[in-house]
Amino acid sequence: MHIYFHEKTKTFHLQNDTISYIMTVLPNGHMGQLYYGKRIHDREDFGYLLETAMRSHSAYIADDNTNYSLEHLRQEYPSYGSSDFRQGAIEVLQENGSRISDFVYEGYETCGGKPVLPGLPATYTEDDSEAETLRIFLKDPINGLELTLLYTIFNEGGVIARSACIKNTGEQNVHLLKALSVCLDLPDANYEMIQFSGSWARERYPEYRRLHTGIQSVGSMRGHSSHQQNPFIVLKRPETTEFMGEAMGLSLVYSGNFLAQVDVDTYNTTRVTMGIHPEWFDWKLEPGESFQTPEAVIVFSKDGLNGMSNTFHKLYRTRLARGVWRDRTRPILINNWEATYFDFNEEKLVKIASKAKECGVELFVLDDGWFGARRSDYAGLGDWVPAHELLPNGIKGLSEKIEALGMKFGLWIEPEMINPDSDLYRAHPEWILSVPERRASLSRHQWVLDFSRKDVVDHIHGMIAKILRESKISYIKWDMNRSITECYSKALPADRQGEVFHRYILGVYDLYERLTSEFPEILFESCAGGGARFDPGMLYYAPQAWTSDDTDAVERMKIQYGTSYCYPVSSMGSHVSAVPNHQVDRLTPLKTRADVAYFGTFGYELDLNKLSAEEQEEVKVYTQFMKDHRELIQHGTFYRLQSPFTCNEPAWMVVSPDKKEALVAYFRILSKVNEEFKRLRLAGLDPELCYSVDGKAVRYGDELMNAGLVTSNSTSGVTFPECEPAGDFKSELFYLKACE
Ligand code: DGJ
């Protein structure tokens, strides 16, 4: 890994074994983009990559050069209005009403490692040798704004982390109306874009579209990253597959409103931008103040979509997630939500926990309903005091009882919310986000607390920290069950209301930071009505996230498969739940439910007492299986093999870092009669190693990856006999171990 700077041509080249990222100072002092892709040789002058042309109706930025229009130049951090007619990365409203800016190169600095972004989640290094950072300094001579562009290139993989910092060193107040995190100006438009869209209970379904002239974008204006869209897009070549070809992923380390936009102009160049959604964003920057954008992580892969995902997984698992739980194997948990909903008392909970303990489960999680008047979702949010009619000795008493069983205890909270029917609202009606004298829309009978206010965050912190200090709590599930509406803070002046969405999420990060620092041993799982805040920002504080409220095994194949394009298996909360399934009413075998849930953090979401004795024995086997394989699953390399979106037999696998072990999951959604022969080609194995497949057959890695695993009934292969008799929603796991 190295950052070259060629003084004569003012060219920067960030290079590692996989990629090159090259840019230069343009003749007008702006930063121009030259190349991002597979590693290429360094040279002093890449000027030939700067194409200019004199085109009719273009405006030119240099008076004496009619060829020189920003409209046709590829740039690092462009702005609209001075000969570039595309949408830019920055827009600054100045005191005279002008929005024109002109950031001119002043100098640069490099350092080993990666600086922390104050108040924001970001990838990090543990040692300066893991990455190198370049800061490029630019200044607008008229308004005095300083712009610093940050680029970190990691040693490993095709990763660049980018962000921008704007400092007002002038004398006037300005308003940032747009300050995105990244801009990539690509020289052609021969791409397909993949976005990850959905809704509650069907999050992150990959959707493909061929790029067309004009703007195509996804984003969220819900105050959180959302069920609907994810702050992650991929541009891939049309011919790119899971294992071959170029793919570029852009991921925003942020949990609030975002925009990911691809703009193809009529000269077939592609501008990709990503950052805080500019809609409703208006950040007042007074002299001396700075604004730091969130970080965007871009990954280039020449090894297809799996190659790209592998890079994101490793980076996010090891250099975004933090704390003691980053590398520790995660506890197998049982959560009472689908077992009881709001209908529980201490006796019932202890009974559920005791049976789970008997089945080998390690952590009992008490979900919603334990506090204030929260006997339904109409009341109690905001009153983080145990309901003594349910829990006579409070959370402290219950947690001690659970620990006495030999299990750990975990607790659900939803700290950002408030019910109208709560003591907190009666005491502080001004603490909700709402516009004075206008109605505030309810959602799930609740409002959103104004986390842009420090006094609100302080108060909630006080209540939650008290419980965590008093009780034996090993795990927290932090939920967030509605989007933000009527976004307005009564604590901010009129000209700062455009800051509320971002200040809100900074407040959330602040509370996370305080709690995770004071309670480093607690494992945090983020959640937002299932997977509405499954984003890299959350992963920085909570190494796992509840993937979706849909716990049906067949639905989960899709949700977990889609989620895996960016996020590691170690981050995906996945549980075995009851049948008929509560969301889709489907009956699936217990084995299939377990086989899907293994590829995540694994747990249960039902009352095991309600299972037959035989099923309880099965549960013991599944729990033990996860204990035996969770190291491999959590730290292994995950490969998507066959998609549940396009095929009846979805499959995926994980391979241990030393390639000596692997676990393959193969599902068959619908049973068919008189089927064709089937083979499953594996991935990521050592071609030279011999593997025993479930102790039943021995195959070389190259056989398994090229000839494939024979999964149809065949006398010569490792077959799928466990699926007999035929039936829907079946699954099989194959465990591969390298032979001595
Ligand atoms: C939504 C979560 O996703 C569920 O798992 C559960 O915790 C409920 N909220 C509780 O209200």
JSON list of N, CA and C in Angstrom, two decimals, residues 14 32 36 54 84 96 99 149 157 186 197 244 251 270 283 330 363 420 519 592 602 607 621-622 631 645 658 724:
[
{"chain": "A", "resi": 14, "resn": "LEU", "atom": "N", "xyz": [-3.15, 6.48, -5.00]},
{"chain": "A", "resi": 14, "resn": "LEU", "atom": "CA", "xyz": [-3.30, 5.59, -3.84]},
{"chain": "A", "resi": 14, "resn": "LEU", "atom": "C", "xyz": [-3.33, 4.17, -4.39]},
{"chain": "A", "resi": 32, "resn": "GLY", "atom": "N", "xyz": [-9.41, 16.80, -9.68]},
{"chain": "A", "resi": 32, "resn": "GLY", "atom": "CA", "xyz": [-9.97, 15.99, -10.76]},
{"chain": "A", "resi": 32, "resn": "GLY", "atom": "C", "xyz": [-9.75, 14.51, -10.50]},
{"chain": "A", "resi": 36, "resn": "TYR", "atom": "N", "xyz": [-10.26, 4.88, -10.85]},
{"chain": "A", "resi": 36, "resn": "TYR", "atom": "CA", "xyz": [-10.46, 4.00, -9.70]},
{"chain": "A", "resi": 36, "resn": "TYR", "atom": "C", "xyz": [-10.76, 2.62, -10.25]},
{"chain": "A", "resi": 54, "resn": "MET", "atom": "N", "xyz": [-14.16, 20.69, -26.76]},
{"chain": "A", "resi": 54, "resn": "MET", "atom": "CA", "xyz": [-14.94, 21.90, -26.96]},
{"chain": "A", "resi": 54, "resn": "MET", "atom": "C", "xyz": [-16.32, 21.44, -27.45]},
{"chain": "A", "resi": 84, "resn": "ASP", "atom": "N", "xyz": [-20.32, 23.37, -14.41]},
{"chain": "A", "resi": 84, "resn": "ASP", "atom": "CA", "xyz": [-20.77, 21.98, -14.25]},
{"chain": "A", "resi": 84, "resn": "ASP", "atom": "C", "xyz": [-22.27, 22.03, -13.99]},
{"chain": "A", "resi": 96, "resn": "ASN", "atom": "N", "xyz": [-24.58, 36.64, 0.84]},
{"chain": "A", "resi": 96, "resn": "ASN", "atom": "CA", "xyz": [-25.14, 37.43, -0.26]},
{"chain": "A", "resi": 96, "resn": "ASN", "atom": "C", "xyz": [-26.13, 36.65, -1.12]},
{"chain": "A", "resi": 99, "resn": "ARG", "atom": "N", "xyz": [-24.74, 30.71, -4.20]},
{"chain": "A", "resi": 99, "resn": "ARG", "atom": "CA", "xyz": [-24.45, 29.31, -3.87]},
{"chain": "A", "resi": 99, "resn": "ARG", "atom": "C", "xyz": [-23.23, 28.81, -4.64]},
{"chain": "A", "resi": 149, "resn": "LEU", "atom": "N", "xyz": [-10.48, 16.97, 2.06]},
{"chain": "A", "resi": 149, "resn": "LEU", "atom": "CA", "xyz": [-10.95, 15.68, 1.56]},
{"chain": "A", "resi": 149, "resn": "LEU", "atom": "C", "xyz": [-10.08, 14.59, 2.17]},
{"chain": "A", "resi": 157, "resn": "GLY", "atom": "N", "xyz": [-7.36, -5.56, 0.35]},
{"chain": "A", "resi": 157, "resn": "GLY", "atom": "CA", "xyz": [-8.64, -5.43, -0.36]},
{"chain": "A", "resi": 157, "resn": "GLY", "atom": "C", "xyz": [-8.75, -4.12, -1.11]},
{"chain": "A", "resi": 186, "resn": "LEU", "atom": "N", "xyz": [-17.17, 8.31, -13.07]},
{"chain": "A", "resi": 186, "resn": "LEU", "atom": "CA", "xyz": [-16.62, 7.18, -13.83]},
{"chain": "A", "resi": 186, "resn": "LEU", "atom": "C", "xyz": [-16.68, 7.48, -15.32]},
{"chain": "A", "resi": 197, "resn": "SER", "atom": "N", "xyz": [-33.65, -3.01, -1.51]},
{"chain": "A", "resi": 197, "resn": "SER", "atom": "CA", "xyz": [-34.89, -2.34, -1.17]},
{"chain": "A", "resi": 197, "resn": "SER", "atom": "C", "xyz": [-35.85, -3.31, -0.51]},
{"chain": "A", "resi": 244, "resn": "MET", "atom": "N", "xyz": [-17.01, -13.59, -10.92]},
{"chain": "A", "resi": 244, "resn": "MET", "atom": "CA", "xyz": [-16.13, -13.01, -11.92]},
{"chain": "A", "resi": 244, "resn": "MET", "atom": "C", "xyz": [-16.59, -11.61, -12.31]},
{"chain": "A", "resi": 251, "resn": "SER", "atom": "N", "xyz": [-20.83, 2.19, 0.32]},
{"chain": "A", "resi": 251, "resn": "SER", "atom": "CA", "xyz": [-21.56, 1.97, 1.57]},
{"chain": "A", "resi": 251, "resn": "SER", "atom": "C", "xyz": [-21.34, 3.18, 2.47]},
{"chain": "A", "resi": 270, "resn": "THR", "atom": "N", "xyz": [-20.54, 8.67, -15.75]},
{"chain": "A", "resi": 270, "resn": "THR", "atom": "CA", "xyz": [-21.40, 8.33, -14.61]},
{"chain": "A", "resi": 270, "resn": "THR", "atom": "C", "xyz": [-20.89, 9.01, -13.35]},
{"chain": "A", "resi": 283, "resn": "TRP", "atom": "N", "xyz": [-27.19, 23.18, 7.28]},
{"chain": "A", "resi": 283, "resn": "TRP", "atom": "CA", "xyz": [-26.34, 23.25, 8.48]},
{"chain": "A", "resi": 283, "resn": "TRP", "atom": "C", "xyz": [-25.66, 24.62, 8.51]},
{"chain": "A", "resi": 330, "resn": "ARG", "atom": "N", "xyz": [-20.48, -15.37, 19.72]},
{"chain": "A", "resi": 330, "resn": "ARG", "atom": "CA", "xyz": [-21.68, -14.76, 20.30]},
{"chain": "A", "resi": 330, "resn": "ARG", "atom": "C", "xyz": [-22.51, -15.82, 21.02]},
{"chain": "A", "resi": 363, "resn": "LEU", "atom": "N", "xyz": [-28.20, -17.43, 26.84]},
{"chain": "A", "resi": 363, "resn": "LEU", "atom": "CA", "xyz": [-28.59, -16.07, 27.21]},
{"chain": "A", "resi": 363, "resn": "LEU", "atom": "C", "xyz": [-30.10, -15.94, 27.07]},
{"chain": "A", "resi": 420, "resn": "PRO", "atom": "N", "xyz": [-47.53, 8.90, 24.26]},
{"chain": "A", "resi": 420, "resn": "PRO", "atom": "CA", "xyz": [-48.29, 10.00, 24.88]},
{"chain": "A", "resi": 420, "resn": "PRO", "atom": "C", "xyz": [-48.71, 9.60, 26.30]},
{"chain": "A", "resi": 519, "resn": "PHE", "atom": "N", "xyz": [-20.17, 0.33, 29.74]},
{"chain": "A", "resi": 519, "resn": "PHE", "atom": "CA", "xyz": [-20.48, -1.10, 29.93]},
{"chain": "A", "resi": 519, "resn": "PHE", "atom": "C", "xyz": [-19.86, -1.93, 28.79]},
{"chain": "A", "resi": 592, "resn": "THR", "atom": "N", "xyz": [-34.92, -27.06, 9.13]},
{"chain": "A", "resi": 592, "resn": "THR", "atom": "CA", "xyz": [-34.71, -25.98, 8.15]},
{"chain": "A", "resi": 592, "resn": "THR", "atom": "C", "xyz": [-34.59, -24.64, 8.86]},
{"chain": "A", "resi": 602, "resn": "PHE", "atom": "N", "xyz": [-27.64, -16.70, 15.66]},
{"chain": "A", "resi": 602, "resn": "PHE", "atom": "CA", "xyz": [-28.37, -17.87, 16.15]},
{"chain": "A", "resi": 602, "resn": "PHE", "atom": "C", "xyz": [-29.00, -17.70, 17.53]},
{"chain": "A", "resi": 607, "resn": "ASP", "atom": "N", "xyz": [-41.38, -20.37, 22.83]},
{"chain": "A", "resi": 607, "resn": "ASP", "atom": "CA", "xyz": [-41.35, -21.03, 24.13]},
{"chain": "A", "resi": 607, "resn": "ASP", "atom": "C", "xyz": [-41.05, -22.51, 23.90]},
{"chain": "A", "resi": 621, "resn": "VAL", "atom": "N", "xyz": [-29.74, -30.80, 20.01]},
{"chain": "A", "resi": 621, "resn": "VAL", "atom": "CA", "xyz": [-28.75, -31.14, 18.98]},
{"chain": "A", "resi": 621, "resn": "VAL", "atom": "C", "xyz": [-28.36, -29.89, 18.17]},
{"chain": "A", "resi": 622, "resn": "TYR", "atom": "N", "xyz": [-29.36, -29.08, 17.81]},
{"chain": "A", "resi": 622, "resn": "TYR", "atom": "CA", "xyz": [-29.08, -27.89, 17.00]},
{"chain": "A", "resi": 622, "resn": "TYR", "atom": "C", "xyz": [-28.24, -26.88, 17.78]},
{"chain": "A", "resi": 631, "resn": "GLU", "atom": "N", "xyz": [-17.57, -20.73, 15.68]},
{"chain": "A", "resi": 631, "resn": "GLU", "atom": "CA", "xyz": [-16.27, -20.10, 15.40]},
{"chain": "A", "resi": 631, "resn": "GLU", "atom": "C", "xyz": [-16.08, -20.00, 13.88]},
{"chain": "A", "resi": 645, "resn": "PHE", "atom": "N", "xyz": [-33.67, -15.84, -4.83]},
{"chain": "A", "resi": 645, "resn": "PHE", "atom": "CA", "xyz": [-34.50, -14.97, -5.66]},
{"chain": "A", "resi": 645, "resn": "PHE", "atom": "C", "xyz": [-34.69, -15.56, -7.06]},
{"chain": "A", "resi": 658, "resn": "ASP", "atom": "N", "xyz": [-8.24, -20.74, 7.24]},
{"chain": "A", "resi": 658, "resn": "ASP", "atom": "CA", "xyz": [-7.16, -21.60, 6.74]},
{"chain": "A", "resi": 658, "resn": "ASP", "atom": "C", "xyz": [-7.64, -22.60, 5.69]},
{"chain": "A", "resi": 724, "resn": "GLU", "atom": "N", "xyz": [-35.58, -37.07, 2.11]},
{"chain": "A", "resi": 724, "resn": "GLU", "atom": "CA", "xyz": [-36.64, -38.04, 1.84]},
{"chain": "A", "resi": 724, "resn": "GLU", "atom": "C", "xyz": [-37.38, -38.34, 3.13]}
]
